[in-house]
XYZ file of C-alpha atoms in Angstrom:
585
model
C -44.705 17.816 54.506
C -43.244 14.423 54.200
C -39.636 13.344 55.822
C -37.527 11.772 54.012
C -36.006 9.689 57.143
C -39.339 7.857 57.076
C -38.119 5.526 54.266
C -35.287 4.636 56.746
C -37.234 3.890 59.816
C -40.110 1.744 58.320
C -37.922 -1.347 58.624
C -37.435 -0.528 62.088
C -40.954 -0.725 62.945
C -41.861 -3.606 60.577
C -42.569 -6.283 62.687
C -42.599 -5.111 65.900
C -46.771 -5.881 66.245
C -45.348 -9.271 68.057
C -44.727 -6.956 70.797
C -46.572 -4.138 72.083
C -44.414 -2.792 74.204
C -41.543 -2.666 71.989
C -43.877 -0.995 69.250
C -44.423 1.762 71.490
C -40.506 2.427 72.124
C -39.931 2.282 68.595
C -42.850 4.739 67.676
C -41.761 7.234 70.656
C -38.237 7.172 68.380
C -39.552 7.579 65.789
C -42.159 10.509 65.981
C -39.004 12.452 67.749
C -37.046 12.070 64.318
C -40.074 13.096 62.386
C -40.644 16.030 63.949
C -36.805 17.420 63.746
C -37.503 16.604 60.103
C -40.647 18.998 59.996
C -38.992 21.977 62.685
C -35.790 21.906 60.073
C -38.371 22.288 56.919
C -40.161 24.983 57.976
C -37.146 27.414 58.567
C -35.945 27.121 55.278
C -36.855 29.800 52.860
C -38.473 29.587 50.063
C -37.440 29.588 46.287
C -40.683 30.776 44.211
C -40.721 32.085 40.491
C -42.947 35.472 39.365
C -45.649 35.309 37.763
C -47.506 38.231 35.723
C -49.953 40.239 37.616
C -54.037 39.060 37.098
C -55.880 40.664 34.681
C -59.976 41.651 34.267
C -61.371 38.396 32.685
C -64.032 40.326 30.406
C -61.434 42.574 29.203
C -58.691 39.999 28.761
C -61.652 38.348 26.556
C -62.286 41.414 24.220
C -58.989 41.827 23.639
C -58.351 38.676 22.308
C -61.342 38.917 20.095
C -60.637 41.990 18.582
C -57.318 40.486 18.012
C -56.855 39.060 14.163
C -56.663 35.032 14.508
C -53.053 34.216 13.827
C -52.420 30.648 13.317
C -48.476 30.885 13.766
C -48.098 33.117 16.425
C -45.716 31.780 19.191
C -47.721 31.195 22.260
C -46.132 31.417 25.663
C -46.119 29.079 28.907
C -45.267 29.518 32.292
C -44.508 27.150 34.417
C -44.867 27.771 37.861
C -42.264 25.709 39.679
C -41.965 24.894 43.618
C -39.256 25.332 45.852
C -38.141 21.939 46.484
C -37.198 21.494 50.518
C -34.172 19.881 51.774
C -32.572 18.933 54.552
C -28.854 19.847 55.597
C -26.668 16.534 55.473
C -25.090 17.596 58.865
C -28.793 17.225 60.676
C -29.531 13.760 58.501
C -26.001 12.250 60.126
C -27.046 13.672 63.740
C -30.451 12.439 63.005
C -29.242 8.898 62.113
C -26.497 8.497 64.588
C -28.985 9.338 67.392
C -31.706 6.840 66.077
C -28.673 4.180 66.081
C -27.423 4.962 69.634
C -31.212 4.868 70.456
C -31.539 1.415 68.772
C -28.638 -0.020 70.569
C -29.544 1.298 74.031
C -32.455 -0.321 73.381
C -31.652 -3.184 72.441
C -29.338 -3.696 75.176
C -31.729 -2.384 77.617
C -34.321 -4.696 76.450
C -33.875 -7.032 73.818
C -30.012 -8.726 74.822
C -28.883 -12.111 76.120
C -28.842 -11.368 79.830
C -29.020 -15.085 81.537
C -25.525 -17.047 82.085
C -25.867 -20.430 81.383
C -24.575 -23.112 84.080
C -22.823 -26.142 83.378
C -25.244 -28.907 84.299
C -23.277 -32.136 82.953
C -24.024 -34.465 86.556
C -26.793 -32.697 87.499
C -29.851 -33.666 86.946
C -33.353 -32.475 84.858
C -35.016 -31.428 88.255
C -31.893 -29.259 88.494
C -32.333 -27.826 84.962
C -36.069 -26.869 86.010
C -35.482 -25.543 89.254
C -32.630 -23.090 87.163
C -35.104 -22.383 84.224
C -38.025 -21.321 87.119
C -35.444 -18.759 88.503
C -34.558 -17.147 85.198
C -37.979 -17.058 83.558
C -37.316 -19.246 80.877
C -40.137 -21.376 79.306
C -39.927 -25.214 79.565
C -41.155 -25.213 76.462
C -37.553 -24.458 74.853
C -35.894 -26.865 77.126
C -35.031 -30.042 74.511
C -33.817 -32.985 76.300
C -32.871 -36.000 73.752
C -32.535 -39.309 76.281
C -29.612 -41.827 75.389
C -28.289 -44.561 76.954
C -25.353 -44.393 79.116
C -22.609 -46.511 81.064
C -21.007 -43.262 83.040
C -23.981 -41.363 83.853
C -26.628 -42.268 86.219
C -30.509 -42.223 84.624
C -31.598 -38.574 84.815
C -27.850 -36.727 84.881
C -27.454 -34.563 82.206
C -24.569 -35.923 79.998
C -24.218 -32.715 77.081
C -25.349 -29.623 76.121
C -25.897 -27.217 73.303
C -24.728 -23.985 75.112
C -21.621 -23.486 76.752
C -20.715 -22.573 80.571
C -20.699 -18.717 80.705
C -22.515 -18.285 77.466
C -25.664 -15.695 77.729
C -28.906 -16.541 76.558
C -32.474 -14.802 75.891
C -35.472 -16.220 77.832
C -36.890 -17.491 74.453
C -33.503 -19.281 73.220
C -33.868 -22.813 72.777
C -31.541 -24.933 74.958
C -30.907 -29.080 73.962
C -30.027 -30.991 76.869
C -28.723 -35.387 76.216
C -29.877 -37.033 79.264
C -29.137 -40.089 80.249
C -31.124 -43.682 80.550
C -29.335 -45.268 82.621
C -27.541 -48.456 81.408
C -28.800 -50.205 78.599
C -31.369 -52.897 79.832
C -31.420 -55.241 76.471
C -27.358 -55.366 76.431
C -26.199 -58.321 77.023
C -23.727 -59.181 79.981
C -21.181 -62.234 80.499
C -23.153 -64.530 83.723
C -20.237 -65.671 85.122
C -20.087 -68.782 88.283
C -22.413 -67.477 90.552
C -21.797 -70.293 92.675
C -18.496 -69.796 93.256
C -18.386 -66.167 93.985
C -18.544 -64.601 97.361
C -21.027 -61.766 98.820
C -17.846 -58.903 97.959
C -17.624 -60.465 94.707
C -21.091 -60.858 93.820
C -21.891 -56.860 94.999
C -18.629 -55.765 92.357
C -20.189 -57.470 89.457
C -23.536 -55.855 90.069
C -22.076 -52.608 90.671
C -19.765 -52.685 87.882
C -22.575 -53.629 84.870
C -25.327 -51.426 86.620
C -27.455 -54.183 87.290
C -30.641 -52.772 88.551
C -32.401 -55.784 88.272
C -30.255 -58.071 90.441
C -31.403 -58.859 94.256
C -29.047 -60.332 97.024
C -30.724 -62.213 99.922
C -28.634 -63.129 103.107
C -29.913 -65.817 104.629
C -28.784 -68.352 107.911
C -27.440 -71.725 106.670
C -25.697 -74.522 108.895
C -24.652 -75.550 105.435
C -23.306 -73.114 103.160
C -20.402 -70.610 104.979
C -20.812 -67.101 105.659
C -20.633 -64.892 102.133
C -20.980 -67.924 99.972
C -23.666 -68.905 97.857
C -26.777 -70.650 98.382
C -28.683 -70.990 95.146
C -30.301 -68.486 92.351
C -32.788 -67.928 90.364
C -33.475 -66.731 86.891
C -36.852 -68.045 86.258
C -37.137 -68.775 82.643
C -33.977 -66.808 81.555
C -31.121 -68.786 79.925
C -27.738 -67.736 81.236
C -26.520 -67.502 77.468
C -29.213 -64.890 77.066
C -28.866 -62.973 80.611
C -29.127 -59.217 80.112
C -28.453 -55.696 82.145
C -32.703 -55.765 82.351
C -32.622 -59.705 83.144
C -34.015 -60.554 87.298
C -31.912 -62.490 89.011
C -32.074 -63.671 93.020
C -29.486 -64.258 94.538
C -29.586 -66.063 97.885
C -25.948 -65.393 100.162
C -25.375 -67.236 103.392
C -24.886 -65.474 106.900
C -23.350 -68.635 108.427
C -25.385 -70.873 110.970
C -28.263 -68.699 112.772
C -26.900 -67.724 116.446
C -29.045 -68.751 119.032
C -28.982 -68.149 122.727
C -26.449 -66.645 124.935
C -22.611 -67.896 126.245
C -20.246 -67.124 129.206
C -17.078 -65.068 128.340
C -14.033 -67.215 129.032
C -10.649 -65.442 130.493
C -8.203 -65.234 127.500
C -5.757 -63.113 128.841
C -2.130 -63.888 129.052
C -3.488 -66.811 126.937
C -2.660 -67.798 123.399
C -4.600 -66.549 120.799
C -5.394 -69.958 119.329
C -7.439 -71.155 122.573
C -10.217 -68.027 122.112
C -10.306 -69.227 118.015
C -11.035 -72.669 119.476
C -13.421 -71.263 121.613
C -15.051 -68.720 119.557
C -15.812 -70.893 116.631
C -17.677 -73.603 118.921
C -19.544 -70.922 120.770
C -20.526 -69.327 117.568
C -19.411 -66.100 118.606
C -17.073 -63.942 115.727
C -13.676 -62.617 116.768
C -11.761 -60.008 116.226
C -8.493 -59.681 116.632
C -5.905 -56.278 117.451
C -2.570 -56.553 117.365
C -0.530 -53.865 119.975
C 3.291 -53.438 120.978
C 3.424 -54.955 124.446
C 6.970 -54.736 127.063
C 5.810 -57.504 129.307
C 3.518 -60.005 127.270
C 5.442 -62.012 124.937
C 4.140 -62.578 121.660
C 0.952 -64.184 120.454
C -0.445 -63.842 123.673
C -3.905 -61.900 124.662
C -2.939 -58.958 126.461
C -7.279 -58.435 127.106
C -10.446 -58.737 125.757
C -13.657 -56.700 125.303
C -15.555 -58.172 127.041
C -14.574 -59.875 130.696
C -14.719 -63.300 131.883
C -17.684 -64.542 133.157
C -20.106 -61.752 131.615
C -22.421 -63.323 128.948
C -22.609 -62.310 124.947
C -25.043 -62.906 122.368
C -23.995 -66.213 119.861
C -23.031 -64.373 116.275
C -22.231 -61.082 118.240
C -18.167 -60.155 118.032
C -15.583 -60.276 120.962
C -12.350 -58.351 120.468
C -9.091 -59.504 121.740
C -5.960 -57.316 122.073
C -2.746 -59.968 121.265
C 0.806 -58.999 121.892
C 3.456 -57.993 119.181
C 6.124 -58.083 121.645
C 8.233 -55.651 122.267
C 8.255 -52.355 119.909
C 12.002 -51.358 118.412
C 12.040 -48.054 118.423
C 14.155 -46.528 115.704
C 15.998 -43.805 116.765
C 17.712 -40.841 114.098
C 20.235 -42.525 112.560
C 21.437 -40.273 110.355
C 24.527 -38.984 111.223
C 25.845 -41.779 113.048
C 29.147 -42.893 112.050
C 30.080 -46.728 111.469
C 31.553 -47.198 115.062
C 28.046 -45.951 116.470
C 25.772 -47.490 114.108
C 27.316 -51.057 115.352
C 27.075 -50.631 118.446
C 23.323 -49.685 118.562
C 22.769 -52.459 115.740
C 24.566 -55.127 118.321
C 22.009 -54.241 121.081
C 19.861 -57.025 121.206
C 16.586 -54.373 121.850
C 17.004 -53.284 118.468
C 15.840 -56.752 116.428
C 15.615 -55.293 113.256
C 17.521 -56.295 109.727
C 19.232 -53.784 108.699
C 20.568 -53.097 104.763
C 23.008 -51.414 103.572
C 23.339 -49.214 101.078
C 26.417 -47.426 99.879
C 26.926 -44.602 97.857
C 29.796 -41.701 97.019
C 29.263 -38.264 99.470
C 30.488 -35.651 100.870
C 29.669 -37.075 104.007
C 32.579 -38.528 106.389
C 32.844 -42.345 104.797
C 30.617 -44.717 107.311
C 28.522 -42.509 108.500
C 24.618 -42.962 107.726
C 22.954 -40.120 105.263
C 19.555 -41.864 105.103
C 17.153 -43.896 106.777
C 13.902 -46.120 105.296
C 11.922 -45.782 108.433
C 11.371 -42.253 110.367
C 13.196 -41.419 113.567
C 10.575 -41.940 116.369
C 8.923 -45.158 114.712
C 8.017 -47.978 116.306
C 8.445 -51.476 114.372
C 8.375 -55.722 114.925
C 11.497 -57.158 115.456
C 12.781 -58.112 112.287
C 11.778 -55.309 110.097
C 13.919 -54.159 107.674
C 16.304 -50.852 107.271
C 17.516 -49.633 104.836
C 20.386 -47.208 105.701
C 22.115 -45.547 102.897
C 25.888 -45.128 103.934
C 28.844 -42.794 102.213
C 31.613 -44.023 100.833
C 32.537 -40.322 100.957
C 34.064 -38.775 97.746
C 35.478 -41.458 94.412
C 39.210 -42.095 94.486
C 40.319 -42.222 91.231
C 44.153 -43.808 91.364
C 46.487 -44.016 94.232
C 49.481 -43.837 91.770
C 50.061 -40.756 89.099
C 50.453 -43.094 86.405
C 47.773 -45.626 87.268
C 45.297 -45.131 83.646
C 48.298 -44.652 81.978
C 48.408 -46.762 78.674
C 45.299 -48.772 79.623
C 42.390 -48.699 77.079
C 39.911 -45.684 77.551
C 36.840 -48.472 77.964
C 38.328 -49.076 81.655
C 38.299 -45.673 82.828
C 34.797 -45.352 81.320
C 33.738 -47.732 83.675
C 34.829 -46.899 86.575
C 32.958 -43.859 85.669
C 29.942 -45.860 85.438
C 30.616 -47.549 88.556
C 31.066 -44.653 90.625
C 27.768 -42.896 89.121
C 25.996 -45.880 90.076
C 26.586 -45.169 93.895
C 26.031 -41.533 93.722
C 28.371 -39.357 91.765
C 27.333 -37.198 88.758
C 31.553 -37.823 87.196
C 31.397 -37.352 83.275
C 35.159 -38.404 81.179
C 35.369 -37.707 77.858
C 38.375 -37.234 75.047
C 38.024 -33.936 75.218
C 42.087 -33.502 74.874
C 41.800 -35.499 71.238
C 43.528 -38.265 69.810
C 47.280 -39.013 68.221
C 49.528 -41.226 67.571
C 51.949 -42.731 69.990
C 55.058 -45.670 69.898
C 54.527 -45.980 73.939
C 50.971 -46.452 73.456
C 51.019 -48.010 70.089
C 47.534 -49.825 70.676
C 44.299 -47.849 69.416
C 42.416 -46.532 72.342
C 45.234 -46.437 75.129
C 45.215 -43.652 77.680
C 48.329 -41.493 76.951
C 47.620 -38.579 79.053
C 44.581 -37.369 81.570
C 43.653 -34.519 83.794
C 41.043 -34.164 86.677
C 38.843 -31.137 86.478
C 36.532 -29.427 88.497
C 32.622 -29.367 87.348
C 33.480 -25.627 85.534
C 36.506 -27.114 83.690
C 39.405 -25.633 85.654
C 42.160 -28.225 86.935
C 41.765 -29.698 89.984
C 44.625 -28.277 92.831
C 45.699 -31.863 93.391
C 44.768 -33.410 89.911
C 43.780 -36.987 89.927
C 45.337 -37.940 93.155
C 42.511 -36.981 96.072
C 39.438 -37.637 95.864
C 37.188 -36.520 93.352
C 34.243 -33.615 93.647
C 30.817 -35.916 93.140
C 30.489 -33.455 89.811
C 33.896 -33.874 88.463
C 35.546 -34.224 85.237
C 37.859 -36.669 83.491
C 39.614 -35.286 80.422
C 41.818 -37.760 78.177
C 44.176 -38.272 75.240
C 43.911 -41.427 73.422
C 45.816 -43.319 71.410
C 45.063 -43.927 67.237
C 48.112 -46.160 67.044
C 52.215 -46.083 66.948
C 53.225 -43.442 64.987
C 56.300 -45.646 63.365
C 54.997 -48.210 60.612
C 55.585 -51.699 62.157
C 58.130 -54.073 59.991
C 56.151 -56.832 57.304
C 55.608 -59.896 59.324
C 57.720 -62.852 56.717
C 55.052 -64.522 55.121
C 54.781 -68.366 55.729
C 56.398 -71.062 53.259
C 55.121 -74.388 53.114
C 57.897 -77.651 52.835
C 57.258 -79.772 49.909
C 58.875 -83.214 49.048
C 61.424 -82.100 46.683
C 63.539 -80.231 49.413
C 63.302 -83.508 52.346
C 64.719 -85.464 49.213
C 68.092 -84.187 48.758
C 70.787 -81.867 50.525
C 70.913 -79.214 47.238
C 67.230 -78.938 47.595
C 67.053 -77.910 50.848
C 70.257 -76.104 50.722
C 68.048 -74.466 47.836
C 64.711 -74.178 50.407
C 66.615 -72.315 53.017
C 68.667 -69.956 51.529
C 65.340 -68.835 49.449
C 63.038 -68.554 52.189
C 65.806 -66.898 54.320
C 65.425 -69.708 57.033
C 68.376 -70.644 59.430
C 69.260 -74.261 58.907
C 72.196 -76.330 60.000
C 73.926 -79.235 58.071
C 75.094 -82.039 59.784
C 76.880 -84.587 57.862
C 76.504 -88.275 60.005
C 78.227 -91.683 58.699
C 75.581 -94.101 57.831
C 76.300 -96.260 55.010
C 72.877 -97.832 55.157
C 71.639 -93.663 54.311
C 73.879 -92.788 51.947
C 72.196 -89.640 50.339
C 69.358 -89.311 52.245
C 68.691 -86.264 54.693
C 66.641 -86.248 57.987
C 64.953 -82.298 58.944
C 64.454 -81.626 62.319
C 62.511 -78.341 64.112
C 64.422 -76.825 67.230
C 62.497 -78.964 69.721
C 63.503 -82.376 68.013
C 60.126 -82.876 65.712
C 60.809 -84.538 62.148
C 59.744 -82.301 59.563
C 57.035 -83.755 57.175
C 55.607 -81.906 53.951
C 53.407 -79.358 53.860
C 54.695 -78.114 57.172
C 55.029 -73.959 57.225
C 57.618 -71.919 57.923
C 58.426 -68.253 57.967
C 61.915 -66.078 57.544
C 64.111 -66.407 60.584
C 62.947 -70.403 61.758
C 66.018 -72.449 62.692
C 66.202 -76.511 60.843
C 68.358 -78.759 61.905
C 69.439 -80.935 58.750
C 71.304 -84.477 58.847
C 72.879 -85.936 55.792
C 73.802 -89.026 55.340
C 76.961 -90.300 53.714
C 79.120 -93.374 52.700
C 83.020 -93.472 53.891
C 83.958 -96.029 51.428
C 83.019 -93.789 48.537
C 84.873 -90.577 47.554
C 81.498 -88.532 46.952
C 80.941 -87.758 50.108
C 79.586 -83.990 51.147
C 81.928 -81.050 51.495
C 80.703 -78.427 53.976
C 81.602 -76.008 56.532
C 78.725 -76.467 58.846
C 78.579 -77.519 61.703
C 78.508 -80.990 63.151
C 76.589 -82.899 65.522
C 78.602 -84.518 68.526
C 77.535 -87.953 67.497
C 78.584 -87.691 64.095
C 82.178 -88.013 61.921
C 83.683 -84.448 61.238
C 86.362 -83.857 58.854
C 89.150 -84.646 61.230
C 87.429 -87.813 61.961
C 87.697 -89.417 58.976
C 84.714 -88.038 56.724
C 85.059 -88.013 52.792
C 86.097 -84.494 53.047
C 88.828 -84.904 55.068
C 90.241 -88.096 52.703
């Protein structure tokens, strides 16, 4: 009997000769199925169709002979048919969801990505072998693509194809980029070897990767300490010096020490005798500054090694100098300004001290901060800072004090006092109108003091101010009542300085207040003299505007019976009516 589930589980085993121990898995599945197929089969019953009993062959034959031939007589078949065998769906899904489960147990029990991979950017390929060794995997599948690099040393691992954390089969390929090392043909700026020092020269070769560069220290009596001697680049032109170019390099160690010398007694001594001494001995010094009460400063307080012992040429002696006398900073903070000047006037306490002030809550003088820590110990002359309150911003010391000044100024005091501390904000948060007592855009016509939340302040404006508070203001758009023309300006021609009518004429249409004055002067007769208020002759083209006062002299001739008629008034120096003037003849 055949299966039917064997069509489905043929793929299955397809391919599996690669592996003989997974083709024997798979078969053990596989015959299991089959045979629930076969069980299942042989239960069912079968269907079969009846077929006429046998007869005697020799008497079936007779029969038919004795039997007339009949050409169209209707001949009859039988066909035997077989019971066809099937299998109940319900078995075929239990059959097909075990040989799944089966599948993926084993492949997860065999067949899935079980090693983690590590991160091994740094590391380097020994590392990547050692990890492959532990976890079985083949070297074979290990890629590593070599590259050039500036930030990775030759042999770190700078890349690779599979993630930290990701899981991998034995046989999965993994592609590491390694690094080179700097590149040895690039080429690299050779800069004045000459004048470089040891430090300097060990930076530059450090900071190409130069592999290829070597640094010999050598005695000279010549050349200083650190300082170069010569180099050499053998047939290499500077122009063409690369990272893979050998250079030597030959650094001085000073002159070569040689023999032995007796300690001198520096102590209590300045520190400029033992540099005397030192440098003709050929011995190095070192030098340690410490606070000292007693030894002023500059001077050894003592020395490594003692007096009269003996020391190597080129080996170091240390000396211990004197600061002088430590200041010890005490905790300032707190202190008010009474205290702080007394302890700054003690002459113990050398140190400069700045001040800094700024708005607080703080009683005003007293110190809130300090630039060196309580307990330190410092030269005389240091500086400290010391931050001192001003306590809390004052804003007036009269109710009316921002009254009709422009809003600008009390935005800068705002300004001002935020620069030492305070967090004040002002704003017109009570609008703008018009206003004839404040008549001049952006005048203060009303403010209030607030509290950070926006309620009024108990006292308003006239304490001082909470380091968060408030400013509200009203300001001025302009005077509400329309301000009168201003008289436009006239200029004098010649026509009105040439005759009284004509200026007569002038004033009276330009609304300007001018006074006649009539004066005796034969020699004049008819002519006119204009005057301004502060005794200036008028000439043309002069302006005026409505409301300017003249002062206007005519001149006339007793003899003759023309003379001016007018009501004006008179100058003191001149003939009035009564005096004999044309108008009174």
């Amino acid at each position: 009997m055949k299966c039917r589930a064997r069509r489905f589980l043929f793929p299955y085993v397809y391919g599996c000769h690669k592996d003989l121990r997974k083709c024997e898995i798979r078969y053990v599945i596989i015959d299991k199925v089959i045979r629930l197929c076969l069980d299942y089969g042989k239960k069912k019953e079968r269907r079969t169709v009846m077929a006429e009993p046998k007869k005697d062959y020799l008497s079936s034959l007779a029969s038919e002979i004795e039997k007339k031939p009949d050409s169209f007589k209707e001949e009859k078949v039988e066909r035997i048919v077989k019971p066809k065998r099937s299998l109940d769906p319900k078995i075929m899904i239990g059959a097909a969801a075990a040989l799944i489960i089966a599948i993926i147990g084993v492949y997860f029990l065999f067949f899935a990505p079980k090693i983690k991979v590590e991160n091994f950017v740094g590391k380097t390929t020994n590392d990547v072998g050692i990890w492959a060794k532990e976890n079985g995997i083949d070297t074979k599948n290990i890629v590593m693509n070599q590259v050039y690099s500036m930030d990775y040393d030759a042999d770190q691992i700078i890349s690779q194809n599979k993630k930290e954390g990701s899981k991998i089969k034995k046989d999965s390929t993994l592609i590491f980029e390694v690094s080179k090392g700097a590149d040895p043909d690039e080429k690299i700026d050779f800069p004045d070897i000459k004048s470089m020092t040891l430090d300097e020269i060990n930076d530059w070769i450090s900071k190409n990767k130069l592999s290829k560069v070597k640094v010999n220290t050598v005695y000279s009596d010549t050349v200083e300490k650190d300082q170069v001697i010569s180099f050499d680049l053998k047939s290499v032109n500077e122009n063409n010096f690369t990272r893979g170019t050998n250079l030597t390099i030959s650094v001085s160690k000073g002159p070569q020490p040689a023999g032995e010398v007796t300690v001198d007694d520096f102590v209590k001594k300045e520190v400029s005798s033992a540099e005397t001494w030192a440098k003709s001995k050929k011995v190095e010094l070192e030098i340690v500054e410490v606070y000292h009460d007693t030894i002023a400063t500059g001077l050894v307080v003592s020395q490594s090694i003692e007096s009269g012992k003996t020391m190597k040429q080129g080996d170091t002696l240390t000396l211990t100098v004197s600061k002088g006398k430590a200041v010890k900073v005490p905790q300032l903070v707190g202190y008010t300004k009474d205290q702080l000047e007394a302890w700054a006037a003690n002459k113990e306490n050398a140190v400069s001290i700045v001040k800094k002030e700024v708005y607080s809550d703080a009683p005003a003088g007293s110190v809130i901060s300090q630039s060196i820590k309580a307990g330190s110990q410092v030269d005389s002359g240091t500086v400290l800072e010391l931050t001192i309150s001003l306590y809390m911003p004052q804003l007036q010391t009269n109710s009316r004090e921002y009254l009709g000044k422009d809003y600008l100024a009390l935005n800068a005091w705002v300004d001002d006092v935020n620069y030492r501390g305070a967090s004040i904000t002002a704003g017109a948060w009570d609008g703008e109108e018009c206003s004839d007592e404040y008549p001049t855009p952006g005048q203060i016509i009303s403010y209030h003091c607030m509290a950070n939340d926006g309620t009024d302040l108990p006292h308003g404006c006239d304490r001082p101010l909470p380091l968060n508070a408030k400013i509200g203001y009203k300001k001025s758009t302009g005077g509400c009542t329309p301000k009168p023309e201003e008289p436009k300006e006239v200029q004098i021609g010649l026509t009105p300085l040439g005759s009284e009518a004509a200026m007569k004429s002038f004033c009276d249409t330009n609304k300007l207040a001018c006074s006649f004055n009539y004066v005796s002067d034969s020699a004049k007769n008819g002519q006119i003299k204009v005057t301004k208020p502060d005794g200036l002759e008028v000439v043309p083209n002069d302006k005026f505007k409505a409301g300017d006062a003249l002062n206007i002299e005519v001149y006339y001739d007793p003899d003759k019976l023309n003379a001016p008629d007018s009501n004006e008034n008179k100058n003191d120096g001149t003939q009035n009516a009564d005096e004999g003037s044309p108008a009174a003849e």
